[in-house]
Coordinates of C-alpha atoms in Angstrom, one line a residue:
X182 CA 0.0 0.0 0.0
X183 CA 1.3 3.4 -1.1
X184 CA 0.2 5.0 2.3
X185 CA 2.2 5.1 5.6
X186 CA 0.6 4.4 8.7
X187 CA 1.6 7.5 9.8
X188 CA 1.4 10.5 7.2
X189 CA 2.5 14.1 7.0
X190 CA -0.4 16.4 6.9
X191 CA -0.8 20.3 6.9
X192 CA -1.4 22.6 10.3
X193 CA -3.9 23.9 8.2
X194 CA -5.8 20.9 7.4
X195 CA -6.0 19.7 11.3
X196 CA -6.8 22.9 12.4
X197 CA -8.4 25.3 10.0
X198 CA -9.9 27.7 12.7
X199 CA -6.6 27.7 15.2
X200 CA -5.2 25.8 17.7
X201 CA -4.6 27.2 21.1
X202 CA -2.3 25.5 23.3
X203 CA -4.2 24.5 27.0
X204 CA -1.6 24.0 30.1
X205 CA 1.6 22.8 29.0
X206 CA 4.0 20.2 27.9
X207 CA 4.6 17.1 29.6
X208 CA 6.4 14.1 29.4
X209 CA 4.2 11.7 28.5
X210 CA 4.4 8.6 31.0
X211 CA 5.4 4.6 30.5
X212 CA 2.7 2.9 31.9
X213 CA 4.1 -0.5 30.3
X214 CA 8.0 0.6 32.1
X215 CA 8.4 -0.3 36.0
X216 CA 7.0 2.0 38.7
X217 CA 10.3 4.4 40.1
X218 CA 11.4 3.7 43.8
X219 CA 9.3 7.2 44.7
X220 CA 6.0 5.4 42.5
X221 CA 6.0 7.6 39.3
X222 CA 6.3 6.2 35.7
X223 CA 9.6 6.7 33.8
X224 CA 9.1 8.6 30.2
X225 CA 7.6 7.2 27.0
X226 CA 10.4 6.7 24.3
X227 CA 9.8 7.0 20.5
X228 CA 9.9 3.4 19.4
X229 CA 11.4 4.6 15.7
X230 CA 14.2 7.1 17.4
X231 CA 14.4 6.4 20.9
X232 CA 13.9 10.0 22.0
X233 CA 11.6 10.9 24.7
X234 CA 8.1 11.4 24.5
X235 CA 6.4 14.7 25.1
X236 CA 2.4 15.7 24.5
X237 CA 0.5 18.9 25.4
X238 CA -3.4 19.5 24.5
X239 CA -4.6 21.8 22.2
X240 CA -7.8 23.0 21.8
X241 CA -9.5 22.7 18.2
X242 CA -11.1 26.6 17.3
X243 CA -13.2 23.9 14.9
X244 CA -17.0 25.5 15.3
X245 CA -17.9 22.0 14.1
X246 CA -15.9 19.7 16.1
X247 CA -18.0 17.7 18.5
X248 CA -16.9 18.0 22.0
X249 CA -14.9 15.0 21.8
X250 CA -13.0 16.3 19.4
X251 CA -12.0 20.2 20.9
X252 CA -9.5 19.1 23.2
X253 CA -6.6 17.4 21.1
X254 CA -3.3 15.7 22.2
X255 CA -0.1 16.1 19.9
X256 CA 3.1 14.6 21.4
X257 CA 6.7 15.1 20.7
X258 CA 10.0 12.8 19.8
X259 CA 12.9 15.3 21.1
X260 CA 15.5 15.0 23.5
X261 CA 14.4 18.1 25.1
X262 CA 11.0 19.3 26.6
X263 CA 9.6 21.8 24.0
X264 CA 9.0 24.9 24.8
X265 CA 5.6 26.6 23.1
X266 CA 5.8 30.4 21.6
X267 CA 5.0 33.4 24.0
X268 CA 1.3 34.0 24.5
X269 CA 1.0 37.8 23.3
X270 CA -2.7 37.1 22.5
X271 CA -5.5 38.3 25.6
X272 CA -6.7 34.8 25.4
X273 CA -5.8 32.4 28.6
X274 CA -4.5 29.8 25.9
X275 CA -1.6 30.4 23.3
X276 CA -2.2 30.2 20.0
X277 CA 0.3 27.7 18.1
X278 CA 1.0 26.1 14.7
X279 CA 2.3 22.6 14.5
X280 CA 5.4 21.9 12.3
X281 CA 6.2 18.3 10.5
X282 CA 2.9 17.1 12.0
X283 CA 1.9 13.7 11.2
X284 CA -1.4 12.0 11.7
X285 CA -2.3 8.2 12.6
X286 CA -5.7 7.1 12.6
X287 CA -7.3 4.7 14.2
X288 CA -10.7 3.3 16.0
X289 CA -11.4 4.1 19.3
X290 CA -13.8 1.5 20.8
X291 CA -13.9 3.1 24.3
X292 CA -17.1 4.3 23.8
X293 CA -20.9 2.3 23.2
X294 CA -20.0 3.1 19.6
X295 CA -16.1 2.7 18.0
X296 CA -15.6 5.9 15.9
X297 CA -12.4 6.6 14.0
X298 CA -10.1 8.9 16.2
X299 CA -6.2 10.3 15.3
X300 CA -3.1 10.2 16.8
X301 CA -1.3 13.5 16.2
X302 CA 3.2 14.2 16.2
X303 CA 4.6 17.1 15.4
X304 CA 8.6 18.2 15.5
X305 CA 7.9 21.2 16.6
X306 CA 5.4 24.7 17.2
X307 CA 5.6 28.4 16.6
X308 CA 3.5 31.1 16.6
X309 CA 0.8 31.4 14.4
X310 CA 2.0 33.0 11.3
X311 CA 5.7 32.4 11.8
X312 CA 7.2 31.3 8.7
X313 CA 7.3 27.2 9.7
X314 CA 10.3 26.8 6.9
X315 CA 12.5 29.2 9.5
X316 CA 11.2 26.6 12.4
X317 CA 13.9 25.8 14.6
X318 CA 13.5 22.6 16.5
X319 CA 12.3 22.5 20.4
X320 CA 14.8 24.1 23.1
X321 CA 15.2 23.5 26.6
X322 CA 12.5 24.2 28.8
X323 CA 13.8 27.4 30.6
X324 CA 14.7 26.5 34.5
X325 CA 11.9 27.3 37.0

């Protein structure tokens, strides 16, 4: 079959309307890996690269998304925690475009009904408007 599992696919096609960026990002934990000494989870790895996993949610400006569908994770491969664009908009949540994102569907069966859902990567995020060729990739999360 001539399509990947996993395929690039435009910021603008996921998110016509905007995405706003909603808390912040997080390693995302191994739940298969052994519980630490102090109980917590050790970090997801990218089973392609090896890098650690990161996710943050987003929230779809999609008038038409059903509620399932506003809140929207995207998760990271990078060796570093990425670190979204300054929030210069009056909104409580950051506005953000995706770079390199890729999508993955597949069915959720969760629910009463399965329904198709998608798994979303990106390499990185800027501002909206930022010219995503002059993307650099994530930094260091600043120390608290």
């Amino acid at each position: 079959m001539a399509i990947a599992k996993r395929f690039p696919i435009a910021h603008a096609m996921v998110f016509p309307n905007g995405a706003f960026l909603r808390g912040y990002v997080e390693p995302v934990a191994d739940f298969n890996g052994e519980k630490r000494a102090d109980g917590s989870r050790p970090q997801q790895r990218d089973k392609k690269t090896g890098l650690p996993l990161w996710q943050c949610t987003v929230i779809d400006a999609d008038d038409d998304a059903n509620r399932k569908d506003i809140g929207v994770s995207v998760k990271f491969a990078a060796e570093v925690q990425p670190v979204p664009p300054k929030n210069t908009s009056p909104l409580p949540w950051t506005p953000v475009e995706f770079t390199g994102l890729t999508a993955l569907p597949w069915i959720d069966d969760s629910g009463p009904r399965p329904r198709l859902s998608w798994s979303f990567r990106a390499s990185g995020m800027v501002a909206p408007g930022q010219d995503l060729t002059d993307a650099k990739p994530p930094t260091a999360k600043a120390a608290a």
